[in-house]
Amino acid sequence: MSDPITCPECEGAGGRRLGRLRIACPFCQGRGWVGGEHEPAEPAPAPAGPPPAGEHRIWSDPAAAAALGCRLCLGAKAVAHLDETTRTLVMVPCACPPPGDLSASA
Ligand SMILES: [Zn+2]
Ligand SMILES: [Zn+2]
């Protein structure tokens, strides 16, 4: 960790303007300075994005999990899959555990 300094990439501006948009400087992540707690070499923890659907906290609620059924297809018995080779979205059968086996995998 070092003393905070003005960002050398954006010279403290924190980013640049693109029309009406403000593009945050990727080096200082829009702060306009680096160092201290925000060492570029030690990237800040990734922003807490939404967790994968199968790890959503709703699954810790047994009643909700039972009502929704399969975590992947939510009971639709099919999941959308992007075929990288053909660049098409296909529906593939879900590998749902048989009914009654849901709790066994928890
Ligand atoms: Zn910057
Ligand atoms: Zn399923």
XYZ file of C-alpha atoms and ligand atoms in Angstrom:
108
model
C 0.000 0.000 0.000
C 1.271 3.452 -0.878
C 0.176 7.020 -0.324
C -2.697 8.071 -2.537
C -1.618 9.969 -5.629
C -3.482 11.622 -8.455
C -4.325 9.042 -11.064
C -1.692 9.165 -13.830
C -4.127 7.840 -16.390
C -6.879 10.434 -16.098
C -4.876 13.075 -14.229
C -7.404 13.183 -11.479
C -10.447 13.678 -13.649
C -11.746 10.242 -12.760
C -12.630 9.486 -16.323
C -13.538 11.164 -19.538
C -16.622 12.449 -21.175
C -18.132 10.827 -24.203
C -20.972 13.052 -25.191
C -23.304 12.984 -22.256
C -21.789 9.839 -20.862
C -19.030 9.809 -18.320
C -16.651 6.924 -18.769
C -14.983 6.054 -15.517
C -11.240 5.721 -15.693
C -10.437 2.008 -15.538
C -7.155 2.644 -13.756
C -8.557 4.516 -10.782
C -12.108 3.255 -11.281
C -13.378 6.803 -11.456
C -11.902 8.017 -8.196
C -9.273 10.237 -9.787
C -6.599 8.961 -7.472
C -4.836 5.731 -6.761
C -2.913 4.304 -3.858
C -3.875 4.009 -0.252
C -6.789 1.651 -0.009
C -7.185 1.612 -3.779
C -3.913 0.268 -5.070
C -4.355 -0.599 -8.755
C -2.193 -3.651 -8.220
C -4.670 -4.793 -5.594
C -7.979 -4.443 -7.339
C -10.892 -3.707 -5.107
C -13.207 -6.630 -4.513
C -15.456 -7.225 -7.472
C -18.727 -5.397 -7.161
C -21.313 -7.589 -5.574
C -23.310 -8.530 -8.593
C -26.277 -10.808 -8.470
C -25.236 -14.330 -7.526
C -25.795 -17.198 -9.955
C -29.469 -18.033 -10.025
C -28.834 -21.380 -8.399
C -27.126 -19.663 -5.470
C -29.740 -17.025 -4.872
C -30.634 -16.695 -1.245
C -34.197 -17.683 -1.999
C -32.988 -21.291 -2.121
C -32.189 -21.152 1.551
C -35.914 -20.779 2.140
C -37.238 -24.365 2.082
C -40.773 -23.286 1.273
C -39.703 -21.185 -1.702
C -37.305 -23.841 -2.925
C -40.027 -26.468 -2.756
C -42.473 -24.236 -4.612
C -40.011 -23.384 -7.357
C -38.708 -26.886 -7.826
C -35.689 -27.246 -10.045
C -33.048 -24.556 -9.580
C -32.049 -24.591 -13.211
C -35.344 -24.617 -15.063
C -37.705 -23.544 -12.282
C -39.993 -26.390 -13.215
C -40.060 -25.736 -16.947
C -38.102 -28.973 -17.488
C -36.035 -27.220 -20.152
C -33.249 -24.676 -20.063
C -32.092 -22.210 -22.691
C -28.631 -22.933 -23.992
C -26.579 -20.811 -26.346
C -24.934 -23.025 -28.908
C -21.574 -21.330 -29.469
C -20.925 -23.023 -32.799
C -24.211 -22.186 -34.463
C -24.832 -19.006 -32.453
C -28.380 -20.044 -31.815
C -30.363 -20.297 -28.661
C -31.699 -23.769 -28.165
C -33.867 -25.269 -25.490
C -32.428 -28.388 -24.005
C -34.107 -30.766 -21.582
C -33.212 -30.031 -18.001
C -31.477 -32.657 -15.957
C -34.009 -32.273 -13.210
C -33.569 -34.586 -10.296
C -36.598 -36.838 -10.000
C -39.351 -35.520 -7.739
C -38.659 -36.349 -4.152
C -34.934 -36.205 -4.710
C -34.730 -32.439 -4.364
C -33.984 -32.461 -0.668
C -31.334 -35.143 -1.064
C -29.137 -32.823 -3.093
C -29.426 -29.930 -0.667
Zn -7.923 7.562 -13.417
Zn -34.875 -28.571 -14.109
